[in-house]
Coordinates of C-alpha atoms and ligand atoms in Angstrom, one line a residue:
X1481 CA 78.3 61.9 130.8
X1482 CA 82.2 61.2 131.9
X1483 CA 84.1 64.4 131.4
X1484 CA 87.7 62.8 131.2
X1485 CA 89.9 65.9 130.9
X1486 CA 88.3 67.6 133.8
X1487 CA 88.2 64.5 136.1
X1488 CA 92.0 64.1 135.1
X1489 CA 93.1 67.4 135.9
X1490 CA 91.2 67.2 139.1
X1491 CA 92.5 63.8 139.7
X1492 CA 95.7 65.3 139.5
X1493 CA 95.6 68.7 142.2
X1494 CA 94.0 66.1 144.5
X1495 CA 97.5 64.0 144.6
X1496 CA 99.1 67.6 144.8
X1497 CA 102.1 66.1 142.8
X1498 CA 105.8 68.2 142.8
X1499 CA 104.9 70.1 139.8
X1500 CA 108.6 69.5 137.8
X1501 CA 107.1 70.3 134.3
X1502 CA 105.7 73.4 132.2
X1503 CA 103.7 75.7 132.8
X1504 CA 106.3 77.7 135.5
X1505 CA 103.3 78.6 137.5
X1506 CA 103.6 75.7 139.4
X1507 CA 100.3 75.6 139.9
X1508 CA 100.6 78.5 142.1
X1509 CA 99.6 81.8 139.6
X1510 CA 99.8 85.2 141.9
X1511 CA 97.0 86.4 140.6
X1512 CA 94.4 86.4 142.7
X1513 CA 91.3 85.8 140.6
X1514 CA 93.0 83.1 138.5
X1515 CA 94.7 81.1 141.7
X1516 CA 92.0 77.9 141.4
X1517 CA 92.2 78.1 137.3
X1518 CA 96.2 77.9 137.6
X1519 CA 95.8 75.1 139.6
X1520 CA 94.0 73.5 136.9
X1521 CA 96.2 75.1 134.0
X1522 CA 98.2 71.9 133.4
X1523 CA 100.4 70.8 129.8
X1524 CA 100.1 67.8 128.1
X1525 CA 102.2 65.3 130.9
X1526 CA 102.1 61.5 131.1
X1527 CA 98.4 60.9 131.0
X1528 CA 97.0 64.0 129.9
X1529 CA 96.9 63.3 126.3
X1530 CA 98.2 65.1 123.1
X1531 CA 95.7 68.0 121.5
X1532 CA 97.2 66.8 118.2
X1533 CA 97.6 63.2 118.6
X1534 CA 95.1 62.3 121.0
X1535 CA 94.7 59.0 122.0
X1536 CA 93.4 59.5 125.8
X1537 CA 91.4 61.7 127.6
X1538 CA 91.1 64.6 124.4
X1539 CA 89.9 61.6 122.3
X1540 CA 87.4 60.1 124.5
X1541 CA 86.0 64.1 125.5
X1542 CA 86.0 64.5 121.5
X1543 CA 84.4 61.5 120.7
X1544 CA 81.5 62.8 123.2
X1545 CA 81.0 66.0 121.5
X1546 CA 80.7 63.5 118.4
X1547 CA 77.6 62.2 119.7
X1548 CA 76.1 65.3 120.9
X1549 CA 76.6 67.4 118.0
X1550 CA 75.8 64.0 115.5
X1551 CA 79.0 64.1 113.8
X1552 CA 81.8 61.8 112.1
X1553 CA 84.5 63.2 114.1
X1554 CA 84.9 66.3 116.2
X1555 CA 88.3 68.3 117.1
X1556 CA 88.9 70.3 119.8
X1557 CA 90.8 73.5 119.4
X1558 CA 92.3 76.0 121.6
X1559 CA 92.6 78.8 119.6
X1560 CA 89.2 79.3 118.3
X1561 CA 87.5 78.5 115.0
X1562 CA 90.5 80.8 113.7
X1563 CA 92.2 77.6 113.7
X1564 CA 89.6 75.2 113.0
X1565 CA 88.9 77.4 109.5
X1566 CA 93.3 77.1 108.9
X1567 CA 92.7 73.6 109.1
X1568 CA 89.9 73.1 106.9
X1569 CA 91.2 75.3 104.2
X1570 CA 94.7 73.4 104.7
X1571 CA 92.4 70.5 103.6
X1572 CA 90.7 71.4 100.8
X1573 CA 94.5 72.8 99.6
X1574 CA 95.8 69.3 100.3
X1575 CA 93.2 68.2 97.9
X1576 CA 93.3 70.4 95.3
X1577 CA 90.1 71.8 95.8
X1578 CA 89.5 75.5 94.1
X1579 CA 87.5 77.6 97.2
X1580 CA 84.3 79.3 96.1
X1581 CA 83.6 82.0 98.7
X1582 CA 80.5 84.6 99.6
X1583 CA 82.4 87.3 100.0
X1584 CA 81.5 88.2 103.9
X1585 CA 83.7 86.0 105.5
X1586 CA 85.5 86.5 108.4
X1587 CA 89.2 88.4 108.4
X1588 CA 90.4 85.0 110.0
X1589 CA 89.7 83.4 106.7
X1590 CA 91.6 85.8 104.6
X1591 CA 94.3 85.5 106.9
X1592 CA 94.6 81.5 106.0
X1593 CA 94.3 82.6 102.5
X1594 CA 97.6 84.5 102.9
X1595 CA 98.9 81.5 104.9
X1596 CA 98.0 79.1 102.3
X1597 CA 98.0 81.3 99.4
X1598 CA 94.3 80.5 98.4
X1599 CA 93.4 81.8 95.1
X1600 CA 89.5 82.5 96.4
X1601 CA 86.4 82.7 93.6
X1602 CA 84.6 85.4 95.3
X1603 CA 80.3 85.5 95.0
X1604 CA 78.7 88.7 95.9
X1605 CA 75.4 89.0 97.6
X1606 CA 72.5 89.3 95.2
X1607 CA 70.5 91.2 97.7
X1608 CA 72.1 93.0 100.6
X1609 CA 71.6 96.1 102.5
X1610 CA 75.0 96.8 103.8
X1611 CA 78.3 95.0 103.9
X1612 CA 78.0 92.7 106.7
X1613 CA 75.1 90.2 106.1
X1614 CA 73.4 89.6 102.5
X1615 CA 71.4 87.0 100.8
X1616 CA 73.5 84.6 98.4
X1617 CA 71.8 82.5 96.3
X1618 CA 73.4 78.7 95.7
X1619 CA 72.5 79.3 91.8
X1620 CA 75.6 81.6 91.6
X1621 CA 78.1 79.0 93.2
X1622 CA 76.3 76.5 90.8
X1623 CA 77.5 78.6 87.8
X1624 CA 81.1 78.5 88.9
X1625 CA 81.2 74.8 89.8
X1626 CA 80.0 74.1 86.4
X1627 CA 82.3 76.1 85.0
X1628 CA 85.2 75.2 86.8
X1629 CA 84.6 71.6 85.5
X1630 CA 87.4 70.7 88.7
X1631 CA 87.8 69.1 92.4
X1632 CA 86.6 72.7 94.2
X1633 CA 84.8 73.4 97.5
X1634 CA 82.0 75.8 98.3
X1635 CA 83.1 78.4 102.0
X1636 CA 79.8 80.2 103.8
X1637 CA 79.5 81.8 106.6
X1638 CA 76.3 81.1 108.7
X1639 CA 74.7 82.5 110.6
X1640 CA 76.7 85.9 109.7
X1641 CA 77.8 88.4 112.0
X1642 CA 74.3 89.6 112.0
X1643 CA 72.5 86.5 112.3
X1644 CA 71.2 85.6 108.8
X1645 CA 71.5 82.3 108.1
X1646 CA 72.4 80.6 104.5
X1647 CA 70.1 77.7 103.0
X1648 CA 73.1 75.0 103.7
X1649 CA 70.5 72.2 102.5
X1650 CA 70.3 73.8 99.4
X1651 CA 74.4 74.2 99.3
X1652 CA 74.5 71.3 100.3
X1653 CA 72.5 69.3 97.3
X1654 CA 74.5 71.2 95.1
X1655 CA 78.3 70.6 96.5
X1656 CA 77.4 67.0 96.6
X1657 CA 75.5 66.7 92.8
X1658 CA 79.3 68.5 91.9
X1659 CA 81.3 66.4 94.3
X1660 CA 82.9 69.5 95.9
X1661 CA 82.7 69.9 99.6
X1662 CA 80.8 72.1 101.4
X1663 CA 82.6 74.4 104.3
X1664 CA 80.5 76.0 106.7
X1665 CA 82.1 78.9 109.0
X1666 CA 79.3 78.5 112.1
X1667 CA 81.4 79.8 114.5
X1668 CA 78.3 81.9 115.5
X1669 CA 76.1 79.0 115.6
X1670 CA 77.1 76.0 118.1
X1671 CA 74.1 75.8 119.9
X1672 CA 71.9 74.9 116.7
X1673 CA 72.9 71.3 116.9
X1674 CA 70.7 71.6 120.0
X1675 CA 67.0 73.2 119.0
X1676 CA 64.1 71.4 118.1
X1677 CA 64.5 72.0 114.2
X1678 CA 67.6 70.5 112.7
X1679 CA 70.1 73.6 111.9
X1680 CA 73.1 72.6 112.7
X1681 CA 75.4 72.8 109.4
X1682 CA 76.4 69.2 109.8
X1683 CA 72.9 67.8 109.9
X1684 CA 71.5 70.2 107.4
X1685 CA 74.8 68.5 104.6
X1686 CA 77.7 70.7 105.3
X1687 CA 81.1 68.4 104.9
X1688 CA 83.1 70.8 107.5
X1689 CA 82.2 73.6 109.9
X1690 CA 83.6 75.1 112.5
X1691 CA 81.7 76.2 116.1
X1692 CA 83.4 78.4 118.6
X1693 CA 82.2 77.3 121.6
X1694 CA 82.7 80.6 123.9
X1695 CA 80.7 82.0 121.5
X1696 CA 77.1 80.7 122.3
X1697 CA 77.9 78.0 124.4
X1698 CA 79.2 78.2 128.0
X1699 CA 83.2 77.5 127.5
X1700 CA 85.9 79.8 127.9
X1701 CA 87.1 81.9 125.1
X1702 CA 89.5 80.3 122.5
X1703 CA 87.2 76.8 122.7
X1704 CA 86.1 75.8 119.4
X1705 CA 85.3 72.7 117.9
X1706 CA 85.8 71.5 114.0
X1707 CA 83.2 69.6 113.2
X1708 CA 83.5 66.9 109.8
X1709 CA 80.4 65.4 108.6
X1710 CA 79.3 61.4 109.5
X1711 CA 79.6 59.8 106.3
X1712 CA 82.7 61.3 105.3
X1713 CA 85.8 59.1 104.5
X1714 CA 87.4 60.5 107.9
X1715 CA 91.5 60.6 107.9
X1716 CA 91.6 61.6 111.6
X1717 CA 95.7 61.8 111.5
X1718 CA 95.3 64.2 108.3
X1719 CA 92.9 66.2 110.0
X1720 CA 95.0 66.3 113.2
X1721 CA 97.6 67.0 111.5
X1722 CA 96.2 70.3 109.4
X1723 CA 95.3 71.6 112.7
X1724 CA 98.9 70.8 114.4
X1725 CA 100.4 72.9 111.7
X1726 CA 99.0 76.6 112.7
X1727 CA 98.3 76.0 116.3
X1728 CA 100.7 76.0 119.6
X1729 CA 102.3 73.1 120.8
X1730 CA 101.2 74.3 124.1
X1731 CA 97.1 73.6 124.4
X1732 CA 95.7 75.1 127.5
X1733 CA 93.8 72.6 129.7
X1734 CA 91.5 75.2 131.0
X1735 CA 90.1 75.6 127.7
X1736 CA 90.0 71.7 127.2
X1737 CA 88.4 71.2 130.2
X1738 CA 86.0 73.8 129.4
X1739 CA 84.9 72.1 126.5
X1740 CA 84.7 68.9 128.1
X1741 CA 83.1 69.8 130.3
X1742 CA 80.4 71.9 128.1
X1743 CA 79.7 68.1 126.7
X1744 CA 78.1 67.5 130.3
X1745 CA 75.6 70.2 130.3
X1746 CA 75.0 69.9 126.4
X1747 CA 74.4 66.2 127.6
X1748 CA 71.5 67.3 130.3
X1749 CA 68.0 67.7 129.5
X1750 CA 68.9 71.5 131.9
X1751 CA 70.5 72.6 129.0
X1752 CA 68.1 72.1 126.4
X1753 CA 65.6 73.8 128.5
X1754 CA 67.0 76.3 129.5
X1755 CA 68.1 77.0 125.7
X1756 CA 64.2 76.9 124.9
X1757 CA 63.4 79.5 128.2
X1758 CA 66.0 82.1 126.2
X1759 CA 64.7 81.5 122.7
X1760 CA 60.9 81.6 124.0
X1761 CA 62.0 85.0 125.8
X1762 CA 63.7 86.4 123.0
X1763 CA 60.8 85.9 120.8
X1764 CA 58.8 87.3 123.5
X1765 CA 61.0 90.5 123.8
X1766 CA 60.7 91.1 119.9
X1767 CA 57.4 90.7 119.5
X1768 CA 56.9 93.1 122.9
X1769 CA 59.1 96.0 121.1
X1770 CA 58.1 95.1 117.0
X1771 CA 56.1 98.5 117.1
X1772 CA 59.6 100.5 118.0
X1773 CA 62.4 98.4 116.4
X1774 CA 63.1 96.9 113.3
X1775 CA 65.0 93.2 114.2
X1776 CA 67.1 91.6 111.7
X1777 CA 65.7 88.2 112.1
X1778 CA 68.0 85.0 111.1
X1779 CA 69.2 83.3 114.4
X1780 CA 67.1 83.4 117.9
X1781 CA 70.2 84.1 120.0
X1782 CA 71.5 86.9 117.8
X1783 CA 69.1 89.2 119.0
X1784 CA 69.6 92.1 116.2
X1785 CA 68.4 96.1 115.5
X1786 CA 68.3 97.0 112.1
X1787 CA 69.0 100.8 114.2
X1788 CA 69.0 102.7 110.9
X1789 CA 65.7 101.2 109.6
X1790 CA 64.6 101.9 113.4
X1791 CA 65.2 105.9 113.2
X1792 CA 68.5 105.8 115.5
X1793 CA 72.1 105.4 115.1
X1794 CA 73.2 102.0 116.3
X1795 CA 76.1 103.6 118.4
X1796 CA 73.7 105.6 120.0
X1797 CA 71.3 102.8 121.2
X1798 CA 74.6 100.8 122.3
X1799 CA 76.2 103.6 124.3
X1800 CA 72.9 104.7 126.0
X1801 CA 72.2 100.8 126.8
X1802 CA 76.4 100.8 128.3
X1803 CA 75.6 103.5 130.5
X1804 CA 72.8 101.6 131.9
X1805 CA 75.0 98.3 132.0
X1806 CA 74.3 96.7 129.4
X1807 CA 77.1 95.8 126.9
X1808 CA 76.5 94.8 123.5
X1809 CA 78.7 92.7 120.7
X1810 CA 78.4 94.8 118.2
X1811 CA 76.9 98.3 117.6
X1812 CA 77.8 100.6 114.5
X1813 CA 75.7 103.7 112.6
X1814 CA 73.2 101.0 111.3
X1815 CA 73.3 98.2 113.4
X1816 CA 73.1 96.6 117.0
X1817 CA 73.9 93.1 118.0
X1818 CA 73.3 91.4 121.1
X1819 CA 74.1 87.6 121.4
X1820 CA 72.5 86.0 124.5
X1821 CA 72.9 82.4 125.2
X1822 CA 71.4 79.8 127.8
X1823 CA 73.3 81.5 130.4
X1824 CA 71.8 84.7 130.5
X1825 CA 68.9 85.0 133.2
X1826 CA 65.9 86.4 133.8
X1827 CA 67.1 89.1 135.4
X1828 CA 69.4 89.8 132.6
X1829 CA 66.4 90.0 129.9
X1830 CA 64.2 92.3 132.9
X1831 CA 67.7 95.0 132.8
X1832 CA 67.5 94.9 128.7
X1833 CA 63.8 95.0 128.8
X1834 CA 63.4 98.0 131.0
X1835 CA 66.2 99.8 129.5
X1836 CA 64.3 99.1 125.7
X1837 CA 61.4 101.2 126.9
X1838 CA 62.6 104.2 128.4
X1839 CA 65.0 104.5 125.3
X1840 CA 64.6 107.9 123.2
X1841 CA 66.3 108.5 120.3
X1842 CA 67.9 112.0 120.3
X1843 CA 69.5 111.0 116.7
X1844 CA 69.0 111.1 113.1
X1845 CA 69.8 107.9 111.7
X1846 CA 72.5 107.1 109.1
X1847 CA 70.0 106.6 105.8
X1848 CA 72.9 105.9 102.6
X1849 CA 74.0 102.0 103.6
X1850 CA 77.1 100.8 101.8
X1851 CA 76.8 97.9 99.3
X1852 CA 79.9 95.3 99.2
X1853 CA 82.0 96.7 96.9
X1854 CA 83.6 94.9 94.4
X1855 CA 87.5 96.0 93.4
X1856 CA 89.1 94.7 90.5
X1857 CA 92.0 91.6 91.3
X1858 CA 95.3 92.8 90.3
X1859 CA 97.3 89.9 92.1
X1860 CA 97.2 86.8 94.7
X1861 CA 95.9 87.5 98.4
X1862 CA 99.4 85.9 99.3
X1863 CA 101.4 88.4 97.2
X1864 CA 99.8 91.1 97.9
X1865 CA 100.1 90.8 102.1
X1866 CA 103.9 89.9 102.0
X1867 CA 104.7 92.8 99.7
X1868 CA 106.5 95.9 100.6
X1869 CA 103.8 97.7 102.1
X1870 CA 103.3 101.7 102.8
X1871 CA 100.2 102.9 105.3
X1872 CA 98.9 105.7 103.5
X1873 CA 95.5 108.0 103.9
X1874 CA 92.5 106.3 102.7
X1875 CA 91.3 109.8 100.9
X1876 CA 94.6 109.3 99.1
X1877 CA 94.3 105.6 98.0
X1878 CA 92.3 105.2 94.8
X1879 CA 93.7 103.1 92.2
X1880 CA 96.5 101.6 94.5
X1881 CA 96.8 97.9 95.5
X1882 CA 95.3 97.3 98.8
X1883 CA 98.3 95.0 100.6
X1884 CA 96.9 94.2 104.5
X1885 CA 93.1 93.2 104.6
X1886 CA 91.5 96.3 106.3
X1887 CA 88.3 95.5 107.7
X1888 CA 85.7 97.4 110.2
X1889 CA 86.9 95.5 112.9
X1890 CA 84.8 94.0 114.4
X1891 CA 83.1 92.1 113.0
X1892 CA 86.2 91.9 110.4
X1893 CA 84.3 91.7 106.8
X1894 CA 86.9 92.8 104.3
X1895 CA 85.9 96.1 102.3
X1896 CA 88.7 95.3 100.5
X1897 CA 91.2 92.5 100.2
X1898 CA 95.1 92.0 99.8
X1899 CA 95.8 92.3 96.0
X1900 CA 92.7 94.5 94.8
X1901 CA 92.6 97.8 93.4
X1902 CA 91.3 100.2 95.8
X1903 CA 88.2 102.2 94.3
X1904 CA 85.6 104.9 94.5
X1905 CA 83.2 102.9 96.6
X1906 CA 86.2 101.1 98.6
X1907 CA 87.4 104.7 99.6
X1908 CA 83.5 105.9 100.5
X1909 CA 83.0 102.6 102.8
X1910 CA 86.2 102.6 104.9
X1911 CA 85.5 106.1 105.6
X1912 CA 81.6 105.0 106.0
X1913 CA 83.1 102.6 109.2
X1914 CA 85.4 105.5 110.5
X1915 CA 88.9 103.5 108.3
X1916 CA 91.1 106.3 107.1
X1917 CA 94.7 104.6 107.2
X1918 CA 95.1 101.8 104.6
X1919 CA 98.0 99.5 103.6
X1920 CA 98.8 99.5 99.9
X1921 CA 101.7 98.1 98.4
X1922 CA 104.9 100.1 97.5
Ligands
PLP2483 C1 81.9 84.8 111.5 C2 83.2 84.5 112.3 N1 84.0 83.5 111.9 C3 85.1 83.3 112.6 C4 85.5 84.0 113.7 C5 86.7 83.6 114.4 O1 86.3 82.9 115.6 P1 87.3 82.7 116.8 O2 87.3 84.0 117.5 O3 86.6 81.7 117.6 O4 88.6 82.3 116.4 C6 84.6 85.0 114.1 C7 85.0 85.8 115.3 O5 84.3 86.7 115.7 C8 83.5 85.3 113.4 O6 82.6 86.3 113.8

């Protein structure tokens, strides 16, 4: 497969041109570890294309990642799925569209919804053990699209910080029976376009989703794609366009040519076997320790410990496996994460797996889990985060308006948003995940 931006950028040190243009690096960054990246770090000059109105080289890399991932249209963005979620949302404002969320979305949504001033329909998990992950069943985002009776749009995301994933076939049937859209946030999920079994949002219905690349697939951090579904009406310019308006003027080319040239090895039969040689292993690795640890299940790469159903602390597991050089994602009292992806070697599973089995918990686990909870809405998101503001004790909070989205961060899932009245069970959670400052408004 041609990788255009790369061979461009190449194309270009080769001629070793006077560099008379942005960035001021010339080409010629001090630092030592980054001098052949700055040589590559170029900005959008005759040739190279324009991230928002591409035409060129961006266009003809996109259009590969079209075919690959079996899309309508594909976008690149330099700023993660952050920006790919701004632009879908910006969208779905544009047209109108009331959003119906599940309530564990990502901070970087909430953060758009102050940007766009999003009035959000929140659905709460009908089962869930804690506040991260939870099952939510399409019958309740059913209810409020027949309600509603008007143009809306249905937000998940899947897989969740955790790994669960969400029935998008059977959100799907549903958003299209009620013409609204369905938005998928799979920025944890990039590499399902590529496994056997279709799981991919797109393919499984979804009308949007955004992937960030660096997360699963092997492209520098910031790379994410916006994916829009095949038979979809497409208004490239419009799309373009709703991405231009929260992002840089200033792409970076390392991160384009990442992505670009990701579409190589996504293109090469190495890639999917080697994706099959993790997932095998992984399943191999759970199976081999199912007798000492309870896994969360959902996605293969998200390799998960339910730690408290396990008899440990999460943190404990996570700093034990750090001091034998192992970092995690994610660890907190309940949980561990580990994400792996088609880079990770043999040698790395043979460090985890040794350090698995000589692990002894000296630790009670944490046994009360918290549930979501659910404050009352006293006024708009938007309001509420541009209001005179005052950071007070979380001990000292009840019954004030909660003005900046606090969140256990990571993984960022709001225990309570901008505009809702902080209560009981808001108060016991952020304490629960270590929170004791909040912003409330004045
Ligand atoms: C579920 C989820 N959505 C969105 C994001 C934002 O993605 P990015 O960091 O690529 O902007 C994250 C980041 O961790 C995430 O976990």
């Amino acid at each position: 497969m041609r990788t255009p931006i790369y061979d461009f950028l190449t194309h270009y040190i080769q001629q070793n041109p006077v560099r008379l243009h942005m960035p001021g690096h010339k080409g010629r960054l001090g630092l030592p570890a980054l001098q052949q990246a700055a040589a590559l770090d170029l900005t959008e000059i005759a040739g190279a294309d324009s991230l928002f109105e591409a035409d060129g080289i961006i266009a003809e890399s996109e259009m590969h990642a079209a075919q690959l991932f079996g899309t309508g249209a594909t976008f690149y963005s330099c700023a993660g799925s952050t920006l790919c979620i701004q632009a879908m949302l910006m969208l779905m404002k544009q047209e109108g569209r009331t959003v119906i969320a599940a309530r564990n979305v990502h901070r970087a949504f909430l953060n758009a919804a102050v940007l766009l001033d999003l009035s959000i329909h929140w659905i709460y998990p009908r089962e869930s053990d804690d506040i991260l992950s939870g099952r939510y069943d399409p019958s309740d985002f059913e209810a409020v699209l027949q309600q509603l009776g008007r143009p809306a749009c249905i937000y998940l995301t899947s897989p969740d910080y955790l790994g669960r994933m969400a029935d998008i076939g059977a959100f799907a049937e549903i958003c299209h029976r009620y013409h609204a859209k369905l938005l998928v946030d799979n920025a944890h999920g990039a590499h399902l376009a590529f496994l056997s079994e279709r799981l991919h949002p797109i393919q499984l219905g979804a009308d949007y989703c955004c992937d960030s690349a660096h997360k699963t697939l092997s492209c520098l951090t910031g790379a994410a794609y916006l994916h829009v579904r095949n038979d979809y009406d497409l208004d490239m310019n419009r799309i373009r366009s709703a991405m231009a308006m929260f992002a840089s003027t200033s792409p970076s080319y390392l991160i384009l040519a990442s992505l670009d040239w990701c579409n190589r090895e996504l293109a090469s039969p190495l890639f999917r076997e080697q994706l099959g040689e993790v997932l095998t292993r992984l399943q191999k690795l759970e199976e081999e320790f199912s007798s000492r640890y309870v896994f969360c299940g959902g996605d293969l790469l998200h390799f998960s410990i339910d730690a408290a159903a396990s008899g440990f602390p999460g943190t404990e597991l996570a700093d034990y496996l750090n001091r034998h050089g192992i970092v995690v994602e994610y660890a907190d009292l309940y949980y561990v994460v580990m994400l792996f992806s088609p880079a990770n070697t043999e040698e790395d599973f043979r460090r985890l797996e040794e350090a698995l089995e000589l692990f002894v918990p000296q630790q009670l686990p944490r046994k009360t889990r918290f549930q979501l909870p659910r404050p009352e809405k006293v006024c708009r998101i938007r309001e509420a985060a541009l209001a005179p503001q005052e950071s007070i004790p979380v001990k000292k909070s009840l019954g004030r308006i909660c003005a900046a989205v606090k969140v256990p961060c990571p993984p960022a899932v709001p225990i309570v948003l901008s505009g809702e009245r902080i209560d009981e069970n808001c108060i016991a959670v952020c304490e629960g995940y270590g929170i004791s400052e909040i912003n409330v408004i004045l």
